[in-house]
Coordinates of C-alpha atoms in Angstrom, one line a residue:
Chain A
M1 CA 13.2 -21.3 -32.5
E2 CA 15.5 -23.6 -30.6
K3 CA 18.3 -21.1 -30.6
Q4 CA 16.1 -18.4 -29.3
R5 CA 15.1 -20.9 -26.5
R6 CA 18.6 -21.8 -25.8
N7 CA 19.7 -18.2 -25.6
A8 CA 16.6 -17.4 -23.2
V9 CA 17.7 -20.0 -20.8
I10 CA 21.3 -19.0 -20.9
T11 CA 20.5 -15.6 -20.2
G12 CA 18.0 -16.5 -17.5
V13 CA 20.8 -19.1 -15.6
V14 CA 23.4 -15.9 -16.0
L15 CA 21.2 -13.7 -14.3
A16 CA 20.2 -16.0 -11.7
L17 CA 23.9 -16.7 -10.8
M18 CA 24.6 -13.2 -10.6
A19 CA 21.8 -12.4 -8.0
I20 CA 23.0 -15.4 -6.0
A21 CA 26.4 -14.3 -6.2
I22 CA 25.6 -10.8 -5.1
Y23 CA 23.9 -12.3 -2.1
G24 CA 26.9 -14.6 -1.2
V25 CA 29.3 -11.7 -1.4
V26 CA 27.4 -9.4 1.0
V27 CA 26.8 -12.2 3.5
L28 CA 30.4 -13.7 3.3
K29 CA 31.9 -10.2 3.1
Y30 CA 31.0 -9.6 6.9
M31 CA 31.2 -13.2 7.9
V32 CA 35.0 -13.2 7.4
R33 CA 35.6 -9.9 8.9
Chain B
M1 CA 11.1 -23.6 -16.8
S2 CA 10.2 -23.3 -20.3
A3 CA 10.9 -20.6 -22.9
T4 CA 8.3 -19.5 -25.3
H5 CA 9.2 -18.0 -28.5
A6 CA 7.6 -16.0 -31.3
H7 CA 7.4 -17.4 -34.9
D8 CA 9.7 -15.6 -37.0
H9 CA 7.8 -16.2 -40.1
D10 CA 5.5 -13.2 -41.2
H11 CA 1.8 -13.6 -42.2
G12 CA 1.3 -9.9 -42.1
H13 CA 1.1 -7.6 -39.1
G14 CA -0.4 -8.6 -36.0
H15 CA -2.3 -11.2 -34.5
S16 CA -3.2 -14.2 -36.8
T17 CA -6.8 -15.3 -36.0
A18 CA -6.3 -18.5 -37.5
H19 CA -4.0 -19.6 -34.6
D20 CA -6.6 -18.1 -32.1
H21 CA -8.1 -21.7 -31.5
H22 CA -8.8 -21.4 -27.7
G23 CA -9.3 -18.8 -25.2
P24 CA -8.7 -18.9 -21.5
P25 CA -9.9 -21.8 -19.4
A26 CA -12.6 -21.1 -17.2
G27 CA -12.9 -20.9 -13.2
I28 CA -10.3 -20.5 -10.7
T29 CA -7.8 -23.0 -12.5
R30 CA -7.2 -20.2 -15.1
W31 CA -5.7 -18.2 -12.3
L32 CA -3.8 -20.8 -10.4
Y33 CA -2.3 -22.2 -13.2
T34 CA -2.1 -19.5 -15.6
T35 CA 1.1 -18.9 -17.7
N36 CA -0.4 -16.3 -19.7
H37 CA 1.4 -12.8 -19.5
K38 CA -1.9 -11.0 -19.5
D39 CA -3.8 -13.2 -16.8
I40 CA -0.5 -12.7 -14.6
G41 CA -0.3 -9.1 -15.2
T42 CA -4.1 -8.7 -14.3
M43 CA -3.4 -10.4 -11.0
Y44 CA -0.4 -8.3 -10.1
L45 CA -2.6 -5.1 -10.8
W46 CA -5.2 -6.3 -8.7
F47 CA -3.2 -7.6 -6.1
S48 CA -1.4 -4.3 -6.0
F49 CA -4.6 -2.5 -5.8
F50 CA -5.6 -4.6 -2.8
M51 CA -2.4 -3.8 -0.9
F52 CA -2.7 -0.3 -2.0
L53 CA -6.2 0.0 -0.1
T54 CA -4.7 -1.8 2.9
G55 CA -1.7 0.3 3.0
G56 CA -4.0 3.4 2.6
T57 CA -6.1 2.2 5.5
M58 CA -3.1 2.1 7.7
A59 CA -2.1 5.7 6.5
L60 CA -5.8 7.0 7.5
L61 CA -5.4 5.3 10.8
I62 CA -2.1 7.4 11.1
R63 CA -3.7 10.6 10.3
A64 CA -6.6 10.2 12.3
E65 CA -4.3 9.8 15.4
L66 CA -2.4 12.8 14.2
F67 CA -5.2 15.0 13.5
K68 CA -5.0 16.5 16.8
P69 CA -2.2 16.4 19.5
G70 CA -2.4 14.0 22.4
L71 CA -3.2 10.1 22.0
Q72 CA -6.5 9.8 20.6
F73 CA -7.3 6.0 19.8
L74 CA -4.0 4.3 19.0
D75 CA -1.6 2.6 21.6
P76 CA 1.7 4.3 20.7
E77 CA 3.4 0.6 20.0
F78 CA 0.5 0.0 17.6
F79 CA 1.2 3.2 15.9
N80 CA 4.8 2.4 15.2
S81 CA 3.7 -0.8 13.6
L82 CA 1.5 0.9 11.4
T83 CA 4.1 3.4 10.1
T84 CA 6.4 0.2 9.6
V85 CA 3.8 -2.0 7.7
H86 CA 2.3 0.7 5.9
G87 CA 5.8 1.6 4.3
L88 CA 6.6 -2.1 3.9
V89 CA 3.1 -2.6 2.0
M90 CA 3.1 0.2 0.0
V91 CA 6.6 -0.2 -1.3
F92 CA 6.8 -4.0 -1.6
G93 CA 3.0 -4.7 -2.0
A94 CA 1.5 -1.8 -3.9
I95 CA 4.0 0.1 -6.2
M96 CA 6.2 -2.7 -7.1
P97 CA 3.7 -5.3 -8.1
A98 CA 1.8 -2.5 -9.8
F99 CA 4.9 -1.9 -12.2
V100 CA 5.4 -5.5 -12.5
G101 CA 1.9 -5.8 -13.7
F102 CA 2.4 -2.9 -16.2
A103 CA 5.5 -4.8 -17.3
N104 CA 3.7 -8.2 -17.8
W105 CA 0.8 -6.8 -19.7
L106 CA 2.9 -4.5 -22.1
I107 CA 6.3 -5.7 -22.7
P108 CA 5.5 -8.8 -24.8
M109 CA 2.9 -6.6 -26.6
Q110 CA 5.4 -3.7 -27.2
V111 CA 8.2 -5.9 -28.3
G112 CA 6.3 -8.0 -30.5
A113 CA 6.9 -11.3 -28.5
A114 CA 4.3 -14.2 -27.9
D115 CA 4.6 -14.2 -24.1
M116 CA 7.1 -13.7 -21.4
A117 CA 10.3 -15.5 -21.8
F118 CA 9.6 -18.1 -18.8
P119 CA 5.7 -18.3 -18.2
R120 CA 5.8 -20.9 -15.8
M121 CA 8.3 -18.9 -13.8
N122 CA 6.2 -16.0 -14.1
N123 CA 3.1 -17.6 -12.5
W124 CA 5.5 -18.7 -9.6
S125 CA 6.8 -14.8 -9.2
F126 CA 3.1 -13.7 -8.7
W127 CA 1.9 -16.5 -6.4
L128 CA 4.8 -16.0 -4.0
L129 CA 3.3 -12.6 -3.3
I130 CA 0.3 -13.9 -1.5
P131 CA 2.1 -15.9 1.4
A132 CA 4.4 -13.0 1.9
A133 CA 1.6 -10.6 2.0
L134 CA -0.1 -13.0 4.5
L135 CA 3.1 -13.4 6.7
L136 CA 3.4 -9.6 6.9
M137 CA -0.3 -8.7 7.6
S138 CA -0.8 -11.6 9.9
S139 CA 2.3 -10.5 12.0
F140 CA -0.1 -7.7 13.6
F141 CA -1.7 -10.7 15.3
M142 CA 1.5 -12.0 17.0
P143 CA 2.8 -11.1 20.4
G144 CA 4.1 -7.8 20.7
G145 CA 2.3 -6.8 17.4
A146 CA 3.9 -6.1 14.0
A147 CA 7.6 -5.0 13.4
A148 CA 7.8 -1.5 14.6
S149 CA 11.2 -0.2 13.7
G150 CA 10.0 1.7 10.6
W151 CA 10.3 0.0 7.2
T152 CA 14.1 0.7 7.1
L153 CA 14.3 -2.1 10.0
Y154 CA 17.3 -0.6 11.8
P155 CA 18.9 -2.3 14.5
P156 CA 19.3 -2.3 17.5
L157 CA 15.4 -1.9 17.9
I158 CA 14.6 -4.5 15.4
I159 CA 16.8 -7.1 17.1
Q160 CA 15.1 -6.7 20.4
Q161 CA 11.5 -7.1 18.8
G162 CA 9.4 -10.3 18.9
I163 CA 8.5 -12.9 16.4
S164 CA 6.7 -10.5 14.1
V165 CA 10.1 -9.3 13.0
D166 CA 11.1 -13.1 11.8
M167 CA 7.7 -12.9 9.8
T168 CA 8.8 -9.7 8.2
I169 CA 12.2 -10.9 7.5
L170 CA 10.8 -14.3 5.9
A171 CA 8.3 -11.9 3.9
I172 CA 10.8 -9.7 2.8
H173 CA 12.9 -12.7 1.6
I174 CA 9.8 -14.1 -0.6
L175 CA 9.0 -10.9 -1.9
G176 CA 12.8 -10.3 -2.8
A177 CA 13.0 -14.0 -4.5
S178 CA 9.8 -12.9 -6.5
S179 CA 11.1 -9.7 -7.4
I180 CA 14.4 -11.3 -8.8
M181 CA 12.5 -14.1 -10.9
G182 CA 10.5 -11.3 -12.5
S183 CA 13.4 -9.4 -13.2
I184 CA 15.1 -12.5 -14.9
N185 CA 11.9 -12.7 -16.9
I186 CA 11.7 -9.4 -18.1
I187 CA 15.3 -9.0 -19.0
T188 CA 15.2 -12.4 -20.7
T189 CA 12.0 -11.4 -22.7
I190 CA 13.6 -7.9 -23.8
L191 CA 16.8 -9.2 -25.0
N192 CA 15.7 -12.4 -26.5
M193 CA 12.1 -12.1 -27.8
R194 CA 12.0 -8.7 -29.7
A195 CA 10.4 -9.0 -33.0
P196 CA 12.4 -8.8 -36.2
G197 CA 13.4 -5.1 -36.6
M198 CA 12.8 -4.4 -33.0
T199 CA 16.3 -3.0 -32.3
L200 CA 17.0 -1.8 -28.9
M201 CA 17.0 1.7 -29.9
R202 CA 13.4 1.5 -31.4
M203 CA 12.1 0.1 -28.3
P204 CA 9.3 1.8 -26.3
M205 CA 10.3 3.8 -23.4
F206 CA 8.4 1.6 -21.1
V207 CA 10.5 -1.3 -22.4
W208 CA 13.6 0.7 -22.0
T209 CA 12.8 1.9 -18.4
W210 CA 12.0 -1.7 -17.3
L211 CA 15.0 -3.2 -18.8
I212 CA 17.3 -0.9 -16.7
T213 CA 14.9 -1.1 -13.4
A214 CA 15.0 -5.1 -13.8
Y215 CA 19.0 -5.0 -13.8
L216 CA 18.7 -2.5 -10.6
L217 CA 16.5 -5.1 -9.1
I218 CA 18.9 -8.0 -9.7
A219 CA 21.5 -5.8 -8.3
V220 CA 20.1 -4.8 -5.1
M221 CA 17.6 -7.2 -4.0
P222 CA 20.0 -9.7 -3.0
V223 CA 21.9 -7.1 -0.9
L224 CA 18.4 -6.5 0.9
A225 CA 18.1 -10.3 1.4
G226 CA 21.7 -10.3 2.8
A227 CA 21.0 -7.5 5.2
V228 CA 18.0 -9.3 6.4
T229 CA 19.6 -12.8 6.7
M230 CA 22.3 -11.2 8.8
L231 CA 19.6 -9.7 11.1
L232 CA 17.9 -13.0 11.6
T233 CA 21.2 -14.4 12.5
D234 CA 21.8 -11.8 14.9
R235 CA 18.4 -12.3 16.4
H236 CA 18.4 -16.2 16.7
F237 CA 21.9 -17.5 16.0
G238 CA 24.4 -15.5 18.1
T239 CA 26.1 -13.5 15.4
S240 CA 26.7 -9.9 16.0
F241 CA 27.0 -8.3 12.7
F242 CA 25.0 -5.5 13.8
N243 CA 24.8 -5.8 17.5
A244 CA 27.2 -3.5 19.4
A245 CA 27.0 -5.5 22.5
G246 CA 28.8 -8.3 20.7
G247 CA 31.3 -6.3 18.9
G248 CA 28.8 -5.6 15.8
D249 CA 28.2 -2.3 14.1
P250 CA 24.4 -0.9 13.9
T251 CA 25.6 1.8 11.4
M252 CA 26.7 -1.1 8.9
F253 CA 23.2 -2.4 8.6
L254 CA 22.4 1.4 7.4
H255 CA 25.1 1.3 4.9
I256 CA 24.0 -2.1 3.4
F257 CA 20.2 -1.3 3.7
W258 CA 20.6 2.0 1.8
F259 CA 22.9 0.5 -0.6
F260 CA 19.9 -1.4 -1.5
G261 CA 17.4 1.4 -0.6
H262 CA 18.3 4.1 -2.8
P263 CA 18.5 2.0 -6.2
E264 CA 14.8 0.7 -4.9
V265 CA 13.9 4.4 -5.1
Y266 CA 14.6 4.5 -8.6
I267 CA 13.2 0.9 -9.1
M268 CA 9.9 2.6 -8.0
I269 CA 10.4 5.8 -10.3
L270 CA 12.1 4.6 -13.4
P271 CA 9.0 2.5 -14.8
A272 CA 6.7 5.6 -13.9
F273 CA 9.1 7.5 -16.3
G274 CA 8.3 5.1 -18.9
I275 CA 4.6 5.5 -18.3
V276 CA 4.8 8.9 -18.6
S277 CA 6.9 8.9 -22.0
H278 CA 4.1 7.0 -23.4
I279 CA 1.1 9.2 -22.0
I280 CA 2.5 12.7 -22.9
P281 CA 3.5 11.9 -26.9
A282 CA -0.2 10.3 -27.1
F283 CA -2.0 13.6 -26.0
A284 CA 0.4 16.0 -27.3
R285 CA 0.1 14.0 -30.7
K286 CA 3.8 14.5 -31.2
P287 CA 6.6 12.0 -30.9
L288 CA 8.6 11.8 -27.8
F289 CA 11.2 14.6 -27.8
G290 CA 14.9 13.3 -27.3
Y291 CA 14.2 9.6 -27.2
A292 CA 17.9 8.9 -27.3
S293 CA 18.6 11.4 -24.5
M294 CA 15.6 9.7 -22.5
V295 CA 17.4 6.4 -22.6
Y296 CA 20.6 7.6 -21.6
A297 CA 19.3 9.6 -18.9
T298 CA 17.6 6.7 -17.5
A299 CA 21.0 4.6 -17.7
S300 CA 22.5 7.7 -15.9
I301 CA 20.1 7.8 -13.1
A302 CA 20.4 4.1 -12.7
I303 CA 24.1 4.1 -12.3
L304 CA 24.3 7.2 -10.2
S305 CA 21.9 5.6 -7.9
F306 CA 24.4 3.1 -6.7
I307 CA 27.1 6.1 -5.2
V308 CA 24.4 8.1 -3.4
W309 CA 23.1 5.8 -0.6
G310 CA 25.1 8.0 2.0
H311 CA 22.6 10.9 1.6
H312 CA 20.2 8.8 3.8
M313 CA 22.8 8.9 6.6
F314 CA 24.4 12.4 7.1
T315 CA 23.8 12.5 10.6
V316 CA 25.6 9.0 11.6
G317 CA 29.1 10.6 11.8
M318 CA 30.5 9.8 8.5
P319 CA 33.7 11.8 7.9
A320 CA 33.1 15.3 6.0
A321 CA 34.7 14.1 2.9
G322 CA 32.2 11.2 2.8
N323 CA 29.2 13.6 3.4
L324 CA 30.5 15.7 0.8
F325 CA 31.1 12.9 -1.7
F326 CA 27.4 11.7 -1.2
M327 CA 26.3 15.3 -1.4
Y328 CA 27.7 16.2 -4.7
A329 CA 26.9 12.7 -6.2
T330 CA 23.2 13.2 -5.3
I331 CA 23.0 16.7 -6.6
L332 CA 24.4 15.2 -10.0
I333 CA 21.2 13.0 -10.4
A334 CA 19.5 16.4 -10.9
V335 CA 21.0 16.5 -14.3
P336 CA 19.7 13.3 -16.0
T337 CA 16.2 13.8 -14.0
G338 CA 16.3 17.4 -15.4
V339 CA 16.8 16.2 -19.0
K340 CA 13.8 14.0 -18.7
V341 CA 11.4 16.6 -17.3
F342 CA 12.7 19.0 -20.2
N343 CA 12.2 16.4 -22.9
W344 CA 8.5 15.8 -21.6
I345 CA 7.7 19.6 -21.8
S346 CA 9.6 19.9 -25.0
T347 CA 7.2 17.0 -26.2
M348 CA 4.4 19.1 -25.2
W349 CA 5.5 22.4 -26.8
R350 CA 3.3 23.3 -29.6
G351 CA 1.6 19.9 -29.6
S352 CA -2.2 19.4 -30.2
M353 CA -3.0 18.8 -26.7
T354 CA -6.0 17.5 -24.9
F355 CA -6.6 16.8 -21.4
E356 CA -8.1 13.4 -20.9
T357 CA -7.8 11.6 -17.5
P358 CA -4.4 9.8 -18.5
M359 CA -2.9 13.1 -19.6
L360 CA -4.1 14.9 -16.5
F361 CA -2.4 12.4 -14.3
A362 CA 0.8 12.7 -16.4
V363 CA 1.0 16.4 -16.3
G364 CA 0.2 16.2 -12.5
F365 CA 3.0 13.9 -12.3
I366 CA 5.6 16.2 -14.1
C367 CA 4.5 19.1 -11.9
L368 CA 4.5 17.3 -8.5
F369 CA 7.4 14.9 -9.2
T370 CA 9.4 17.9 -9.9
I371 CA 8.4 19.5 -6.2
G372 CA 9.7 16.1 -4.9
G373 CA 12.8 16.2 -6.8
F374 CA 13.4 19.8 -5.9
S375 CA 12.9 19.0 -2.1
G376 CA 15.2 16.0 -2.6
L377 CA 17.9 18.5 -3.7
V378 CA 17.3 20.6 -0.6
L379 CA 17.7 17.4 1.5
A380 CA 20.7 16.2 -0.6
L381 CA 22.7 19.3 1.0
A382 CA 24.4 17.9 4.1
P383 CA 24.3 20.9 6.2
V384 CA 20.5 21.4 5.6
D385 CA 19.7 17.9 6.0
I386 CA 21.6 17.5 9.5
T387 CA 18.5 19.9 10.5
L388 CA 15.8 18.2 8.6
H389 CA 16.8 14.9 9.1
N390 CA 13.9 12.5 10.6
T391 CA 11.5 15.3 10.4
Y392 CA 8.2 15.7 8.6
Y393 CA 10.1 17.5 5.8
V394 CA 11.6 14.1 4.8
V395 CA 8.1 12.4 4.9
A396 CA 6.5 15.1 2.4
H397 CA 9.6 14.8 0.2
F398 CA 9.2 11.0 -0.5
H399 CA 5.6 11.3 -0.8
Y400 CA 5.8 13.8 -3.4
V401 CA 8.3 11.4 -5.1
L402 CA 6.2 8.2 -4.4
V403 CA 2.5 9.2 -4.3
S404 CA 2.5 11.8 -7.2
G405 CA 5.4 10.3 -8.8
A406 CA 5.0 6.6 -9.0
L407 CA 1.5 6.3 -8.1
F408 CA 0.2 9.1 -10.2
S409 CA 1.9 7.6 -13.3
I410 CA 0.3 4.3 -12.1
M411 CA -3.1 5.6 -12.1
G412 CA -2.6 7.6 -15.4
G413 CA -1.2 4.2 -16.9
I414 CA -4.3 2.4 -15.6
Y415 CA -6.6 5.0 -17.4
F416 CA -4.4 5.1 -20.6
W417 CA -4.2 1.2 -21.2
L418 CA -7.5 0.2 -19.6
P419 CA -9.4 0.3 -23.1
K420 CA -6.6 -1.9 -24.5
W421 CA -6.9 -4.3 -21.7
T422 CA -10.5 -4.5 -21.4
G423 CA -12.0 -3.4 -24.5
H424 CA -14.2 -0.9 -22.8
M425 CA -13.7 2.9 -22.2
Y426 CA -13.8 3.9 -18.7
N427 CA -16.2 7.0 -17.4
E428 CA -14.2 10.1 -18.4
K429 CA -16.0 12.5 -16.4
L430 CA -15.7 10.2 -13.2
G431 CA -11.8 10.0 -14.1
K432 CA -11.4 13.7 -14.2
V433 CA -13.1 14.0 -10.8
H434 CA -10.8 11.3 -9.4
F435 CA -7.9 13.0 -10.7
W436 CA -9.0 16.6 -9.4
L437 CA -9.8 15.0 -5.9
S438 CA -6.6 13.1 -6.0
M439 CA -4.5 16.3 -6.7
I440 CA -6.3 18.6 -4.2
G441 CA -6.3 15.7 -1.4
F442 CA -2.6 14.8 -2.1
N443 CA -1.4 18.4 -1.8
V444 CA -3.6 19.2 1.2
A445 CA -2.1 16.4 2.8
F446 CA 1.4 16.6 2.2
F447 CA 2.5 19.9 1.3
P448 CA 1.7 21.3 4.9
Q449 CA 4.0 18.4 5.9
H450 CA 7.1 20.5 4.5
F451 CA 6.4 23.4 7.0
L452 CA 5.8 20.8 10.0
G453 CA 9.2 19.4 9.0
L454 CA 10.8 23.1 8.9
A455 CA 9.5 23.8 12.1
G456 CA 11.0 20.6 13.6
M457 CA 8.3 18.1 13.9
P458 CA 10.0 14.5 14.0
R459 CA 8.3 11.8 12.0
R460 CA 7.2 8.3 13.4
I461 CA 5.5 9.9 16.4
P462 CA 1.9 9.5 17.6
D463 CA 1.7 12.6 19.6
Y464 CA 3.4 16.0 19.1
A465 CA 3.6 19.5 20.5
L466 CA 0.8 22.0 20.4
Q467 CA 2.4 24.4 17.7
F468 CA 2.2 21.7 15.0
A469 CA -1.6 21.1 15.7
E470 CA -2.9 23.4 12.8
W471 CA -1.2 21.9 9.9
N472 CA -1.5 18.5 11.2
A473 CA -5.3 19.0 11.1
V474 CA -5.0 20.1 7.7
S475 CA -2.9 17.2 6.4
S476 CA -5.3 14.8 7.7
I477 CA -8.2 16.6 6.2
G478 CA -6.4 16.1 2.8
A479 CA -5.5 12.3 3.5
F480 CA -9.0 11.8 3.8
I481 CA -9.9 13.4 0.7
F482 CA -7.2 11.5 -1.0
G483 CA -8.1 8.3 0.5
F484 CA -11.7 8.4 0.0
S485 CA -11.4 9.5 -3.6
Q486 CA -9.6 6.3 -4.4
L487 CA -13.1 4.4 -4.1
L488 CA -14.0 6.5 -7.2
F489 CA -11.0 4.9 -9.1
L490 CA -12.1 1.4 -8.0
Y491 CA -15.6 2.2 -9.0
N492 CA -14.6 3.6 -12.4
I493 CA -12.5 0.5 -13.2
I494 CA -15.2 -2.1 -11.9
E495 CA -17.7 -0.1 -14.2
C496 CA -15.5 -0.2 -17.1
I497 CA -14.9 -3.7 -17.0
R498 CA -18.5 -4.6 -16.7
S499 CA -20.1 -2.1 -18.8
G500 CA -18.0 0.6 -20.3
R501 CA -18.8 1.4 -23.9
T502 CA -16.8 -0.4 -26.4
S503 CA -13.4 1.0 -27.4
T504 CA -11.9 1.4 -30.9
Q505 CA -8.6 -0.2 -31.7
K506 CA -6.9 2.8 -30.9
P507 CA -8.9 5.3 -28.7
W508 CA -5.9 7.7 -28.4
E509 CA -5.0 9.5 -31.5
G510 CA -1.4 9.9 -30.9
A511 CA -0.7 6.5 -29.2
D512 CA 1.9 4.8 -31.6
S513 CA 3.5 1.7 -30.0
L514 CA 2.9 -2.0 -31.0
E515 CA -0.2 -2.7 -28.8
W516 CA -2.1 0.2 -30.3
T517 CA -0.8 -0.3 -33.9
H518 CA -0.7 -4.0 -34.2
L519 CA -3.2 -5.5 -32.0
P520 CA -7.1 -5.6 -31.9
T521 CA -8.8 -4.3 -29.0
P522 CA -9.3 -5.8 -26.6
V523 CA -6.2 -7.9 -27.1
P524 CA -6.7 -11.5 -27.8
Y525 CA -5.9 -14.1 -25.2
H526 CA -2.6 -15.1 -27.0
T527 CA -0.6 -12.2 -28.2
F528 CA 1.6 -12.3 -31.3
E529 CA 1.6 -15.9 -32.4
T530 CA 3.0 -14.5 -35.4
A531 CA 6.1 -12.0 -34.7
P532 CA 5.4 -8.6 -36.6
V533 CA 8.2 -7.4 -38.5
I534 CA 9.2 -3.8 -37.5
R535 CA 10.1 -1.6 -40.5

């Protein structure tokens, strides 16, 4: 099930990027104020 | 990271013994290196139980001090540390890891997967908890004692305290990273590893509630991380995000914290809804009433949780329009919550009900969580909250939601799935004694706190005026009954694991999710090596 494995990794990476982006937005929003 | 996968070929339903060629490795390495979702689930659950007893001991110290007016045996600064760390330990160390433990055990079994999507990351998620807990607990031994600002870590007080605050901030960062990795694992497992035929709208409610909870976690844990990072830079790197002396705004911290904090409340209650949605149909011997509406109600609660944070800060001086917005938005949450409560009641309606221990906890949950919900509605009213803010009424409210809500569902869930996990039945009589002592102890401890709050007793104080003496004494007695009755729970679990009588595959007649219908009891070390086909 290579396809399932690939889809799982893509989902995981997208979710991780989402979390990092939210953290970045919160901190940057107040740093540039 | 590696993604495990279920085989798509079908050799009949359930576990193929032909592939069951090895069990767990022996010794400590089994637990240190494990990538098995059941082992990791077990470790999460034991960790949370240990933290529950630790946080509970702090609670009993608090109640012992408050048994009568005047200072008895705790230094006021230490008392403040206790209320702070009790809150942090219970939220991040007990309730959340317990639900992640349930998720690890149940989600792969309920969706028909072999394991979680990222088993090695799963191991890491758990083992990160240990250094975080050690950091948090050892901060008591630092100069000045543990953080004493309340679990909400409000500036300016938090900026002025010692090194223990830095340890707490680091612990929160680690716990947040663990939660985010756990959530990524859960979402990926649910979205990618369901068995053939397990469509989204066929998933068990526990899986649905965790899918939504995991999205909430990914959305708000980084917000908390951002807030505490800014606290750290305010403390050590000369920034003034929240420091009024440097042009910052302490109120801004409240906004950011509660933008995390209110969804966090639902992170701690949505999986509880999922657990109760399994127990009630099993013991009413009827399918869950209104499955689709349960799913939509869960999603609605999650979405609304992002627009109600201001109800925690009605007294900070927001414009009246702001207060009104947050008041109405908060009241709106009663609608999907009511849908859930009515659905559980409708499930029970004309069912063939029996009241084994899990069902007692589930019915206790519905009654007491509803009381907590109603006191939440009282507090949602801005004019009322301005009077009740920071009083014991708030303490009573959130303990009704988190103890008789989240914790009762965890206890009910443990009794419910213990036979499946261990292969043994727990002692039913002891379970019922545990339930009734918990029920009585809890209500005696927390119901009088409504009266104390209405009479004006502030929270987080080690001493109080004489007129509050009687109900505080009653509350402390109830707390000790509740606290010590948990030792029965511990004994019952240990006795069940060691010498409980053998359980059948499906000890609960009405249970119908995959782990009961497609897997033997106890569940083999490797779950579905052949994915079941759901028809």
